[in-house]
Amino acid sequence: MLTNTFLQRQRIAAESPELPTALVPVARPLTIQEVADYLSVTHGTVRRWISQGKLRAHYYGRSIRIEPADLDKFREQKAKATYDHVSGGGH
């Protein structure tokens, strides 16, 4: 279950993506489901990114958590990679 603070910061981030708070809205480690909700992807997609080594995660017994700094780094890399193949109009 997402916390109220998480939902509030997520709403602020969506409304104002240029703000520094738009990166990762909380300071505590996030669950896979929280990351999936924040990035608007499925739980399975986040697990795949972790297993592929694209997103760093920490294991605490059977629990998996993602540090906000690792999520920031992942989002920055993902944003760059998304447009790497674009060459000015398809030339």
PDB file of C-alpha atoms in Angstrom, residues 1-85:
ATOM      1  CA  MET A   1       0.000   0.000   0.000  1.00  0.00           C
ATOM      2  CA  LEU A   2       1.354   3.392  -0.934  1.00  0.00           C
ATOM      3  CA  THR A   3       1.706   6.026   1.729  1.00  0.00           C
ATOM      4  CA  ASN A   4      -0.109   9.350   1.526  1.00  0.00           C
ATOM      5  CA  THR A   5       3.238  11.145   1.303  1.00  0.00           C
ATOM      6  CA  PHE A   6       4.229   8.982  -1.661  1.00  0.00           C
ATOM      7  CA  LEU A   7       0.956   9.701  -3.455  1.00  0.00           C
ATOM      8  CA  GLN A   8       1.188  13.435  -2.758  1.00  0.00           C
ATOM      9  CA  ARG A   9       4.744  13.642  -4.027  1.00  0.00           C
ATOM     10  CA  GLN A  10       3.882  11.509  -7.038  1.00  0.00           C
ATOM     11  CA  ARG A  11       1.049  13.929  -7.905  1.00  0.00           C
ATOM     12  CA  ILE A  12       3.395  16.922  -7.514  1.00  0.00           C
ATOM     13  CA  ALA A  13       5.998  15.200  -9.671  1.00  0.00           C
ATOM     14  CA  ALA A  14       3.438  14.548 -12.403  1.00  0.00           C
ATOM     15  CA  GLU A  15       2.223  18.148 -12.350  1.00  0.00           C
ATOM     16  CA  SER A  16       5.707  19.709 -12.230  1.00  0.00           C
ATOM     17  CA  PRO A  17       8.286  17.390 -13.808  1.00  0.00           C
ATOM     18  CA  GLU A  18      10.888  20.173 -13.864  1.00  0.00           C
ATOM     19  CA  LEU A  19      11.074  20.253 -10.066  1.00  0.00           C
ATOM     20  CA  PRO A  20      13.875  18.297  -8.367  1.00  0.00           C
ATOM     21  CA  THR A  21      11.227  16.465  -6.347  1.00  0.00           C
ATOM     22  CA  ALA A  22      10.005  14.972  -9.614  1.00  0.00           C
ATOM     23  CA  LEU A  23      12.815  12.437  -9.552  1.00  0.00           C
ATOM     24  CA  VAL A  24      11.952  10.104  -6.699  1.00  0.00           C
ATOM     25  CA  PRO A  25       9.239  11.172  -4.290  1.00  0.00           C
ATOM     26  CA  VAL A  26      10.399   9.463  -1.092  1.00  0.00           C
ATOM     27  CA  ALA A  27      13.585   9.023   0.915  1.00  0.00           C
ATOM     28  CA  ARG A  28      13.004   5.441   2.071  1.00  0.00           C
ATOM     29  CA  PRO A  29      13.646   2.263   0.078  1.00  0.00           C
ATOM     30  CA  LEU A  30      10.757   1.409  -2.223  1.00  0.00           C
ATOM     31  CA  THR A  31       9.036  -1.896  -2.871  1.00  0.00           C
ATOM     32  CA  ILE A  32       8.822  -3.339  -6.358  1.00  0.00           C
ATOM     33  CA  GLN A  33       5.133  -2.454  -6.500  1.00  0.00           C
ATOM     34  CA  GLU A  34       5.782   1.157  -5.475  1.00  0.00           C
ATOM     35  CA  VAL A  35       8.419   1.478  -8.213  1.00  0.00           C
ATOM     36  CA  ALA A  36       6.046  -0.113 -10.730  1.00  0.00           C
ATOM     37  CA  ASP A  37       3.250   2.284  -9.763  1.00  0.00           C
ATOM     38  CA  TYR A  38       5.582   5.283  -9.863  1.00  0.00           C
ATOM     39  CA  LEU A  39       6.943   4.403 -13.317  1.00  0.00           C
ATOM     40  CA  SER A  40       3.545   3.245 -14.643  1.00  0.00           C
ATOM     41  CA  VAL A  41       4.822  -0.209 -15.534  1.00  0.00           C
ATOM     42  CA  THR A  42       3.970  -3.678 -14.304  1.00  0.00           C
ATOM     43  CA  HIS A  43       5.436  -5.463 -11.303  1.00  0.00           C
ATOM     44  CA  GLY A  44       6.963  -7.968 -13.745  1.00  0.00           C
ATOM     45  CA  THR A  45       8.722  -5.248 -15.716  1.00  0.00           C
ATOM     46  CA  VAL A  46      10.455  -3.972 -12.580  1.00  0.00           C
ATOM     47  CA  ARG A  47      11.478  -7.534 -11.674  1.00  0.00           C
ATOM     48  CA  ARG A  48      12.867  -8.028 -15.198  1.00  0.00           C
ATOM     49  CA  TRP A  49      14.908  -4.809 -14.983  1.00  0.00           C
ATOM     50  CA  ILE A  50      16.323  -6.025 -11.656  1.00  0.00           C
ATOM     51  CA  SER A  51      17.183  -9.490 -13.001  1.00  0.00           C
ATOM     52  CA  GLN A  52      18.809  -7.941 -16.092  1.00  0.00           C
ATOM     53  CA  GLY A  53      20.930  -5.707 -13.869  1.00  0.00           C
ATOM     54  CA  LYS A  54      19.384  -2.515 -15.221  1.00  0.00           C
ATOM     55  CA  LEU A  55      17.868  -1.504 -11.875  1.00  0.00           C
ATOM     56  CA  ARG A  56      19.798  -2.039  -8.676  1.00  0.00           C
ATOM     57  CA  ALA A  57      17.893  -3.658  -5.818  1.00  0.00           C
ATOM     58  CA  HIS A  58      18.672  -4.792  -2.297  1.00  0.00           C
ATOM     59  CA  TYR A  59      17.434  -8.039  -0.829  1.00  0.00           C
ATOM     60  CA  TYR A  60      16.317  -8.156   2.785  1.00  0.00           C
ATOM     61  CA  GLY A  61      15.435 -11.777   3.380  1.00  0.00           C
ATOM     62  CA  ARG A  62      12.555 -12.350   0.977  1.00  0.00           C
ATOM     63  CA  SER A  63      11.873  -8.636   0.537  1.00  0.00           C
ATOM     64  CA  ILE A  64      13.314  -6.623  -2.319  1.00  0.00           C
ATOM     65  CA  ARG A  65      13.772  -2.866  -1.997  1.00  0.00           C
ATOM     66  CA  ILE A  66      15.020  -0.192  -4.377  1.00  0.00           C
ATOM     67  CA  GLU A  67      16.870   2.827  -3.019  1.00  0.00           C
ATOM     68  CA  PRO A  68      15.601   6.204  -4.294  1.00  0.00           C
ATOM     69  CA  ALA A  69      19.082   7.152  -5.543  1.00  0.00           C
ATOM     70  CA  ASP A  70      19.224   3.942  -7.606  1.00  0.00           C
ATOM     71  CA  LEU A  71      15.800   4.697  -9.062  1.00  0.00           C
ATOM     72  CA  ASP A  72      16.922   8.241  -9.965  1.00  0.00           C
ATOM     73  CA  LYS A  73      19.975   6.858 -11.740  1.00  0.00           C
ATOM     74  CA  PHE A  74      17.865   4.282 -13.583  1.00  0.00           C
ATOM     75  CA  ARG A  75      15.359   6.930 -14.719  1.00  0.00           C
ATOM     76  CA  GLU A  76      18.141   9.165 -16.045  1.00  0.00           C
ATOM     77  CA  GLN A  77      19.699   6.273 -17.993  1.00  0.00           C
ATOM     78  CA  LYS A  78      16.316   5.108 -19.273  1.00  0.00           C
ATOM     79  CA  ALA A  79      15.394   8.608 -20.480  1.00  0.00           C
ATOM     80  CA  LYS A  80      18.656   8.914 -22.437  1.00  0.00           C
ATOM     81  CA  ALA A  81      18.355   5.425 -23.919  1.00  0.00           C
ATOM     82  CA  THR A  82      14.778   6.034 -25.015  1.00  0.00           C
ATOM     83  CA  TYR A  83      15.865   8.612 -27.578  1.00  0.00           C
ATOM     84  CA  ASP A  84      19.332   7.294 -28.509  1.00  0.00           C
ATOM     85  CA  HIS A  85      17.966   5.641 -31.655  1.00  0.00           C
TER      86      HIS A  85
END
